[in-house]
Amino acid sequence: MQGKRSPARRPTMKDIARRAGVSESAVSFALNDRPGVSDITRDRVRRVAEQLGWRPSTAARALSGEGSATVGLVVARPAATLGVDSFFLQLISGVQEVLAERHLGLLFQVVEDVEAECAVYRRWWAEHRVDGVLVVDPRTDDPRPALLDELGLPAVVTGGVPDPDAGHPGLSTVWADDAGAMASVVGHLHALGHRRIVHIAGLEGLAHTERRIRTLRVEAAGRGLSGVRSVTTDYSDAEGAAATRRVLGAAEPPTALVYDNDVMAVAGVAAATSLGFAVPDDVSVVAWEDSALCRMVHPWLTALSRDTVSFGRTAARELLALLDDGPGATVQVPLPRLIERESTGRARA
């Protein structure tokens, strides 16, 4: 078995003192902006600290070697789309339930992109802010697992397909079978006679988005369907509605639409109705994430349902296992279940 890589060593005040040629007490005075050292010494110490990448510890527990009693979660998505996304709210609820049992805190941050997310991990590691992290939205070409492995920061990747050749033994994976879920949706629509299906997908480059798109193509090819395609969006209601208007405005509009979340599906129903399309008489609609929204619109939406709160609990438990020096693990959550409601019906001839 491949051994766990030794974590990179954080620079200490002793390292700064040795490099700057001063005592550790002088370093402490300089970095804490206390009197007792000259301005020249203070400037030299701060320059050396910057060169070494030193950051002050923000937790008293870290100073005593007991850890920070906090885990981190960074989301690299447009902030405007998170407030209406039920998935993340439920995921965090499940995570928090488990962390509360161990009196652990959750440090949450939203950033613009993965590069900024990696910068947050480096800063948290240097400042002893977190003991481990939960990683969401795996990418097809993802730099985060290698970085976290290098830092020796325990992490659980949620939503990624396990890769036995990845070489990250200190990381765990909690994943859902997106391919199987998409296959069940296509099978349901195909049985209803639908041959022109458009998938209003989420963000391009996300591993689960690419899996859903790829599975849709495979399922369509296996059934001899040529009028099937995917359109990527940012998960927002605005882009969901705009994509709906574009595809329904085509010369041969689709007879079924599959949305990657509940928010876009609800916005899509409104957009279709405004164009004179009846749901499901003219176009059937399926939402990927079931939620209360799917039962607040008319007609009620056919949707893929899963226990997202339980998903969060599972991810948090796997992270706690890593913090207890357990080995990395791969856990598959139950396949999302397709709940048939009023928004899907037989395709018109």
GROMACS .gro file of C-alpha atoms in nm:
model
  349
    1MET     CA    1   0.000   0.000   0.000
    2GLN     CA    2   0.117   0.347  -0.075
    3GLY     CA    3   0.205   0.533   0.242
    4LYS     CA    4   0.062   0.868   0.334
    5ARG     CA    5   0.291   1.152   0.231
    6SER     CA    6   0.445   1.346   0.518
    7PRO     CA    7   0.282   1.690   0.537
    8ALA     CA    8   0.484   1.996   0.451
    9ARG     CA    9   0.630   2.165   0.758
   10ARG     CA   10   0.496   2.503   0.863
   11PRO     CA   11   0.760   2.769   0.929
   12THR     CA   12   0.797   2.866   1.295
   13MET     CA   13   0.928   3.165   1.489
   14LYS     CA   14   1.246   2.964   1.552
   15ASP     CA   15   1.298   2.936   1.175
   16ILE     CA   16   1.250   3.312   1.137
   17ALA     CA   17   1.493   3.382   1.424
   18ARG     CA   18   1.757   3.157   1.272
   19ARG     CA   19   1.721   3.313   0.925
   20ALA     CA   20   1.714   3.673   1.057
   21GLY     CA   21   1.996   3.622   1.307
   22VAL     CA   22   1.795   3.737   1.609
   23SER     CA   23   1.642   3.579   1.920
   24GLU     CA   24   1.297   3.419   1.924
   25SER     CA   25   1.181   3.685   2.168
   26ALA     CA   26   1.287   3.954   1.920
   27VAL     CA   27   1.084   3.776   1.651
   28SER     CA   28   0.782   3.767   1.881
   29PHE     CA   29   0.816   4.139   1.958
   30ALA     CA   30   0.852   4.228   1.590
   31LEU     CA   31   0.566   4.016   1.458
   32ASN     CA   32   0.327   4.118   1.734
   33ASP     CA   33   0.417   4.486   1.691
   34ARG     CA   34   0.540   4.520   2.049
   35PRO     CA   35   0.819   4.748   2.170
   36GLY     CA   36   1.161   4.599   2.247
   37VAL     CA   37   1.325   4.586   1.902
   38SER     CA   38   1.452   4.854   1.664
   39ASP     CA   39   1.268   4.949   1.348
   40ILE     CA   40   1.549   4.796   1.141
   41THR     CA   41   1.518   4.462   1.321
   42ARG     CA   42   1.139   4.473   1.299
   43ASP     CA   43   1.154   4.525   0.921
   44ARG     CA   44   1.413   4.249   0.875
   45VAL     CA   45   1.206   3.999   1.077
   46ARG     CA   46   0.891   4.078   0.881
   47ARG     CA   47   1.072   4.039   0.547
   48VAL     CA   48   1.206   3.699   0.653
   49ALA     CA   49   0.862   3.591   0.777
   50GLU     CA   50   0.714   3.683   0.441
   51GLN     CA   51   0.986   3.495   0.254
   52LEU     CA   52   0.925   3.181   0.460
   53GLY     CA   53   0.548   3.202   0.421
   54TRP     CA   54   0.489   3.227   0.795
   55ARG     CA   55   0.138   3.313   0.916
   56PRO     CA   56   0.019   3.369   1.273
   57SER     CA   57  -0.187   3.094   1.428
   58THR     CA   58  -0.547   3.203   1.482
   59ALA     CA   59  -0.643   2.933   1.730
   60ALA     CA   60  -0.515   2.879   2.081
   61ARG     CA   61  -0.575   2.505   2.045
   62ALA     CA   62  -0.334   2.495   1.754
   63LEU     CA   63  -0.063   2.650   1.972
   64SER     CA   64  -0.108   2.368   2.223
   65GLY     CA   65  -0.091   2.105   1.948
   66GLU     CA   66  -0.456   2.004   1.983
   67GLY     CA   67  -0.573   2.134   1.646
   68SER     CA   68  -0.801   2.420   1.554
   69ALA     CA   69  -1.134   2.243   1.632
   70THR     CA   70  -1.258   2.369   1.293
   71VAL     CA   71  -1.304   2.221   0.947
   72GLY     CA   72  -1.328   2.423   0.628
   73LEU     CA   73  -1.555   2.436   0.325
   74VAL     CA   74  -1.481   2.656   0.024
   75VAL     CA   75  -1.728   2.689  -0.265
   76ALA     CA   76  -1.600   2.823  -0.597
   77ARG     CA   77  -1.926   2.926  -0.758
   78PRO     CA   78  -2.097   3.256  -0.839
   79ALA     CA   79  -2.221   3.384  -0.503
   80ALA     CA   80  -2.553   3.493  -0.654
   81THR     CA   81  -2.645   3.131  -0.739
   82LEU     CA   82  -2.585   2.987  -0.391
   83GLY     CA   83  -2.863   3.169  -0.207
   84VAL     CA   84  -3.134   2.983  -0.400
   85ASP     CA   85  -2.957   2.647  -0.432
   86SER     CA   86  -3.124   2.401  -0.195
   87PHE     CA   87  -2.849   2.141  -0.243
   88PHE     CA   88  -2.580   2.336  -0.058
   89LEU     CA   89  -2.814   2.442   0.221
   90GLN     CA   90  -2.908   2.080   0.288
   91LEU     CA   91  -2.551   1.956   0.250
   92ILE     CA   92  -2.424   2.207   0.506
   93SER     CA   93  -2.708   2.117   0.742
   94GLY     CA   94  -2.599   1.753   0.737
   95VAL     CA   95  -2.234   1.845   0.783
   96GLN     CA   96  -2.312   2.070   1.077
   97GLU     CA   97  -2.517   1.801   1.253
   98VAL     CA   98  -2.215   1.571   1.268
   99LEU     CA   99  -1.963   1.841   1.353
  100ALA     CA  100  -2.178   1.959   1.644
  101GLU     CA  101  -2.153   1.614   1.800
  102ARG     CA  102  -1.777   1.670   1.830
  103HIS     CA  103  -1.804   2.041   1.914
  104LEU     CA  104  -1.629   2.132   1.588
  105GLY     CA  105  -1.687   2.453   1.396
  106LEU     CA  106  -1.735   2.500   1.021
  107LEU     CA  107  -1.542   2.774   0.842
  108PHE     CA  108  -1.722   2.857   0.516
  109GLN     CA  109  -1.601   3.077   0.230
  110VAL     CA  110  -1.720   3.155  -0.123
  111VAL     CA  111  -1.461   3.237  -0.391
  112GLU     CA  112  -1.459   3.312  -0.762
  113ASP     CA  113  -1.264   3.013  -0.895
  114VAL     CA  114  -1.052   2.709  -0.810
  115GLU     CA  115  -0.730   2.911  -0.813
  116ALA     CA  116  -0.870   3.134  -0.538
  117GLU     CA  117  -0.990   2.824  -0.354
  118CYS     CA  118  -0.637   2.678  -0.357
  119ALA     CA  119  -0.505   3.008  -0.218
  120VAL     CA  120  -0.754   2.982   0.069
  121TYR     CA  121  -0.632   2.630   0.150
  122ARG     CA  122  -0.272   2.747   0.160
  123ARG     CA  123  -0.362   3.035   0.390
  124TRP     CA  124  -0.575   2.820   0.620
  125TRP     CA  125  -0.297   2.562   0.644
  126ALA     CA  126  -0.029   2.826   0.720
  127GLU     CA  127  -0.247   2.995   0.981
  128HIS     CA  128  -0.357   2.667   1.151
  129ARG     CA  129  -0.718   2.769   1.087
  130VAL     CA  130  -0.862   2.426   1.003
  131ASP     CA  131  -0.786   2.063   1.081
  132GLY     CA  132  -0.936   1.937   0.754
  133VAL     CA  133  -1.158   2.040   0.464
  134LEU     CA  134  -1.461   1.927   0.268
  135VAL     CA  135  -1.411   1.966  -0.108
  136VAL     CA  136  -1.712   2.011  -0.335
  137ASP     CA  137  -1.762   2.032  -0.712
  138PRO     CA  138  -1.473   1.812  -0.833
  139ARG     CA  139  -1.331   1.928  -1.167
  140THR     CA  140  -1.232   1.716  -1.465
  141ASP     CA  141  -0.875   1.845  -1.427
  142ASP     CA  142  -0.862   1.925  -1.057
  143PRO     CA  143  -0.551   2.068  -0.883
  144ARG     CA  144  -0.699   2.052  -0.532
  145PRO     CA  145  -0.636   1.688  -0.432
  146ALA     CA  146  -0.263   1.715  -0.510
  147LEU     CA  147  -0.237   2.043  -0.318
  148LEU     CA  148  -0.417   1.908  -0.012
  149ASP     CA  149  -0.202   1.595  -0.024
  150GLU     CA  150   0.110   1.810  -0.036
  151LEU     CA  151  -0.005   2.015   0.262
  152GLY     CA  152  -0.102   1.703   0.454
  153LEU     CA  153  -0.446   1.853   0.512
  154PRO     CA  154  -0.711   1.580   0.556
  155ALA     CA  155  -0.990   1.618   0.301
  156VAL     CA  156  -1.310   1.454   0.181
  157VAL     CA  157  -1.409   1.510  -0.182
  158THR     CA  158  -1.786   1.504  -0.228
  159GLY     CA  159  -1.933   1.414  -0.564
  160GLY     CA  160  -1.618   1.277  -0.726
  161VAL     CA  161  -1.591   0.934  -0.886
  162PRO     CA  162  -1.319   0.732  -0.708
  163ASP     CA  163  -0.993   0.699  -0.903
  164PRO     CA  164  -0.775   0.413  -0.778
  165ASP     CA  165  -0.475   0.555  -0.965
  166ALA     CA  166  -0.505   0.908  -0.823
  167GLY     CA  167  -0.238   0.848  -0.558
  168HIS     CA  168  -0.399   1.049  -0.276
  169PRO     CA  169  -0.426   0.802   0.014
  170GLY     CA  170  -0.496   1.078   0.268
  171LEU     CA  171  -0.817   1.182   0.092
  172SER     CA  172  -1.160   1.020   0.109
  173THR     CA  173  -1.435   1.032  -0.152
  174VAL     CA  174  -1.813   1.037  -0.107
  175TRP     CA  175  -1.985   1.001  -0.441
  176ALA     CA  176  -2.320   0.955  -0.612
  177ASP     CA  177  -2.385   0.766  -0.934
  178ASP     CA  178  -2.471   1.056  -1.167
  179ALA     CA  179  -2.443   0.827  -1.468
  180GLY     CA  180  -2.700   0.585  -1.328
  181ALA     CA  181  -2.932   0.873  -1.237
  182MET     CA  182  -2.917   1.022  -1.587
  183ALA     CA  183  -2.978   0.680  -1.739
  184SER     CA  184  -3.298   0.646  -1.533
  185VAL     CA  185  -3.419   0.988  -1.653
  186VAL     CA  186  -3.353   0.909  -2.020
  187GLY     CA  187  -3.518   0.570  -1.982
  188HIS     CA  188  -3.829   0.731  -1.831
  189LEU     CA  189  -3.857   0.992  -2.107
  190HIS     CA  190  -3.785   0.743  -2.384
  191ALA     CA  191  -4.061   0.515  -2.254
  192LEU     CA  192  -4.301   0.812  -2.282
  193GLY     CA  193  -4.211   0.850  -2.649
  194HIS     CA  194  -3.972   1.145  -2.624
  195ARG     CA  195  -3.706   1.157  -2.895
  196ARG     CA  196  -3.594   1.520  -2.873
  197ILE     CA  197  -3.447   1.582  -2.527
  198VAL     CA  198  -3.240   1.881  -2.415
  199HIS     CA  199  -3.038   1.876  -2.094
  200ILE     CA  200  -3.008   2.223  -1.933
  201ALA     CA  201  -2.683   2.148  -1.752
  202GLY     CA  202  -2.485   2.323  -1.480
  203LEU     CA  203  -2.135   2.466  -1.489
  204GLU     CA  204  -1.903   2.344  -1.761
  205GLY     CA  205  -1.590   2.169  -1.632
  206LEU     CA  206  -1.749   2.021  -1.320
  207ALA     CA  207  -1.692   1.647  -1.307
  208HIS     CA  208  -2.056   1.565  -1.237
  209THR     CA  209  -2.174   1.795  -1.518
  210GLU     CA  210  -1.942   1.618  -1.763
  211ARG     CA  211  -2.059   1.275  -1.640
  212ARG     CA  212  -2.423   1.368  -1.693
  213ILE     CA  213  -2.355   1.508  -2.040
  214ARG     CA  214  -2.151   1.201  -2.137
  215THR     CA  215  -2.415   0.961  -2.006
  216LEU     CA  216  -2.690   1.145  -2.193
  217ARG     CA  217  -2.495   1.101  -2.518
  218VAL     CA  218  -2.432   0.732  -2.451
  219GLU     CA  219  -2.796   0.664  -2.361
  220ALA     CA  220  -2.918   0.857  -2.665
  221ALA     CA  221  -2.682   0.670  -2.897
  222GLY     CA  222  -2.793   0.336  -2.754
  223ARG     CA  223  -3.155   0.423  -2.830
  224GLY     CA  224  -3.086   0.574  -3.172
  225LEU     CA  225  -3.185   0.927  -3.067
  226SER     CA  226  -3.031   1.211  -3.269
  227GLY     CA  227  -3.223   1.508  -3.127
  228VAL     CA  228  -3.054   1.499  -2.786
  229ARG     CA  229  -2.803   1.755  -2.653
  230SER     CA  230  -2.683   1.947  -2.347
  231VAL     CA  231  -2.655   2.322  -2.282
  232THR     CA  232  -2.435   2.445  -1.995
  233THR     CA  233  -2.536   2.728  -1.759
  234ASP     CA  234  -2.432   2.874  -1.422
  235TYR     CA  235  -2.719   2.698  -1.234
  236SER     CA  236  -2.909   3.026  -1.192
  237ASP     CA  237  -3.279   3.082  -1.261
  238ALA     CA  238  -3.190   3.356  -1.511
  239GLU     CA  239  -2.968   3.132  -1.725
  240GLY     CA  240  -3.208   2.841  -1.687
  241ALA     CA  241  -3.491   3.054  -1.826
  242ALA     CA  242  -3.274   3.200  -2.103
  243ALA     CA  243  -3.157   2.854  -2.214
  244THR     CA  244  -3.518   2.733  -2.213
  245ARG     CA  245  -3.630   3.017  -2.438
  246ARG     CA  246  -3.343   2.947  -2.681
  247VAL     CA  247  -3.404   2.575  -2.720
  248LEU     CA  248  -3.784   2.608  -2.741
  249GLY     CA  249  -3.740   2.873  -3.009
  250ALA     CA  250  -3.570   2.625  -3.244
  251ALA     CA  251  -3.736   2.500  -3.562
  252GLU     CA  252  -3.778   2.159  -3.400
  253PRO     CA  253  -3.807   2.228  -3.027
  254PRO     CA  254  -3.745   1.950  -2.777
  255THR     CA  255  -4.035   1.757  -2.633
  256ALA     CA  256  -3.856   1.709  -2.299
  257LEU     CA  257  -3.621   1.920  -2.086
  258VAL     CA  258  -3.394   1.792  -1.807
  259TYR     CA  259  -3.260   2.056  -1.566
  260ASP     CA  260  -2.956   2.013  -1.341
  261ASN     CA  261  -3.129   2.169  -1.040
  262ASP     CA  262  -3.472   2.259  -0.910
  263VAL     CA  263  -3.428   2.636  -0.946
  264MET     CA  264  -3.361   2.618  -1.319
  265ALA     CA  265  -3.647   2.373  -1.366
  266VAL     CA  266  -3.899   2.606  -1.203
  267ALA     CA  267  -3.766   2.900  -1.406
  268GLY     CA  268  -3.784   2.682  -1.717
  269VAL     CA  269  -4.152   2.603  -1.661
  270ALA     CA  270  -4.227   2.975  -1.634
  271ALA     CA  271  -4.027   3.050  -1.950
  272ALA     CA  272  -4.197   2.771  -2.145
  273THR     CA  273  -4.541   2.887  -2.034
  274SER     CA  274  -4.466   3.244  -2.141
  275LEU     CA  275  -4.384   3.113  -2.489
  276GLY     CA  276  -4.717   2.930  -2.511
  277PHE     CA  277  -4.585   2.579  -2.433
  278ALA     CA  278  -4.798   2.370  -2.197
  279VAL     CA  279  -4.627   2.140  -1.947
  280PRO     CA  280  -4.643   1.845  -2.000
  281ASP     CA  281  -4.870   1.851  -2.308
  282ASP     CA  282  -4.610   2.025  -2.528
  283VAL     CA  283  -4.292   1.970  -2.329
  284SER     CA  284  -4.210   1.747  -2.032
  285VAL     CA  285  -3.983   1.872  -1.752
  286VAL     CA  286  -3.754   1.684  -1.512
  287ALA     CA  287  -3.557   1.846  -1.226
  288TRP     CA  288  -3.235   1.690  -1.100
  289GLU     CA  289  -3.276   1.788  -0.734
  290ASP     CA  290  -3.611   1.736  -0.568
  291SER     CA  291  -3.713   2.004  -0.319
  292ALA     CA  292  -4.013   2.195  -0.190
  293LEU     CA  293  -3.986   2.416  -0.501
  294CYS     CA  294  -4.078   2.117  -0.718
  295ARG     CA  295  -4.409   2.093  -0.531
  296MET     CA  296  -4.484   2.466  -0.530
  297VAL     CA  297  -4.508   2.509  -0.906
  298HIS     CA  298  -4.790   2.393  -1.133
  299PRO     CA  299  -4.767   2.125  -1.248
  300TRP     CA  300  -4.563   1.950  -0.978
  301LEU     CA  301  -4.224   1.853  -1.116
  302THR     CA  302  -4.095   1.505  -1.182
  303ALA     CA  303  -3.758   1.503  -1.004
  304LEU     CA  304  -3.459   1.301  -0.894
  305SER     CA  305  -3.470   1.273  -0.517
  306ARG     CA  306  -3.187   1.197  -0.277
  307ASP     CA  307  -3.121   1.259   0.091
  308THR     CA  308  -2.878   1.550   0.062
  309VAL     CA  309  -2.871   1.606   0.438
  310SER     CA  310  -2.756   1.245   0.477
  311PHE     CA  311  -2.497   1.310   0.205
  312GLY     CA  312  -2.358   1.591   0.421
  313ARG     CA  313  -2.358   1.371   0.731
  314THR     CA  314  -2.165   1.100   0.547
  315ALA     CA  315  -1.904   1.344   0.419
  316ALA     CA  316  -1.855   1.491   0.768
  317ARG     CA  317  -1.820   1.147   0.928
  318GLU     CA  318  -1.558   1.047   0.673
  319LEU     CA  319  -1.363   1.364   0.750
  320LEU     CA  320  -1.379   1.294   1.124
  321ALA     CA  321  -1.244   0.946   1.054
  322LEU     CA  322  -0.946   1.100   0.876
  323LEU     CA  323  -0.892   1.342   1.165
  324ASP     CA  324  -0.884   1.038   1.394
  325ASP     CA  325  -0.594   0.905   1.181
  326GLY     CA  326  -0.811   0.662   0.988
  327PRO     CA  327  -0.725   0.563   0.628
  328GLY     CA  328  -0.878   0.723   0.321
  329ALA     CA  329  -1.202   0.562   0.209
  330THR     CA  330  -1.450   0.562  -0.078
  331VAL     CA  331  -1.820   0.573   0.007
  332GLN     CA  332  -2.105   0.560  -0.244
  333VAL     CA  333  -2.437   0.710  -0.140
  334PRO     CA  334  -2.768   0.560  -0.263
  335LEU     CA  335  -2.869   0.619  -0.624
  336PRO     CA  336  -3.106   0.917  -0.661
  337ARG     CA  337  -3.464   0.799  -0.710
  338LEU     CA  338  -3.683   0.935  -0.989
  339ILE     CA  339  -4.017   1.056  -0.853
  340GLU     CA  340  -4.274   1.078  -1.132
  341ARG     CA  341  -4.516   1.370  -1.099
  342GLU     CA  342  -4.734   1.581  -1.330
  343SER     CA  343  -4.463   1.754  -1.535
  344THR     CA  344  -4.383   1.451  -1.752
  345GLY     CA  345  -4.624   1.289  -1.994
  346ARG     CA  346  -4.638   1.115  -2.327
  347ALA     CA  347  -4.480   1.299  -2.619
  348ARG     CA  348  -4.712   1.417  -2.892
  349ALA     CA  349  -4.685   1.232  -3.221
   0.00000   0.00000   0.00000
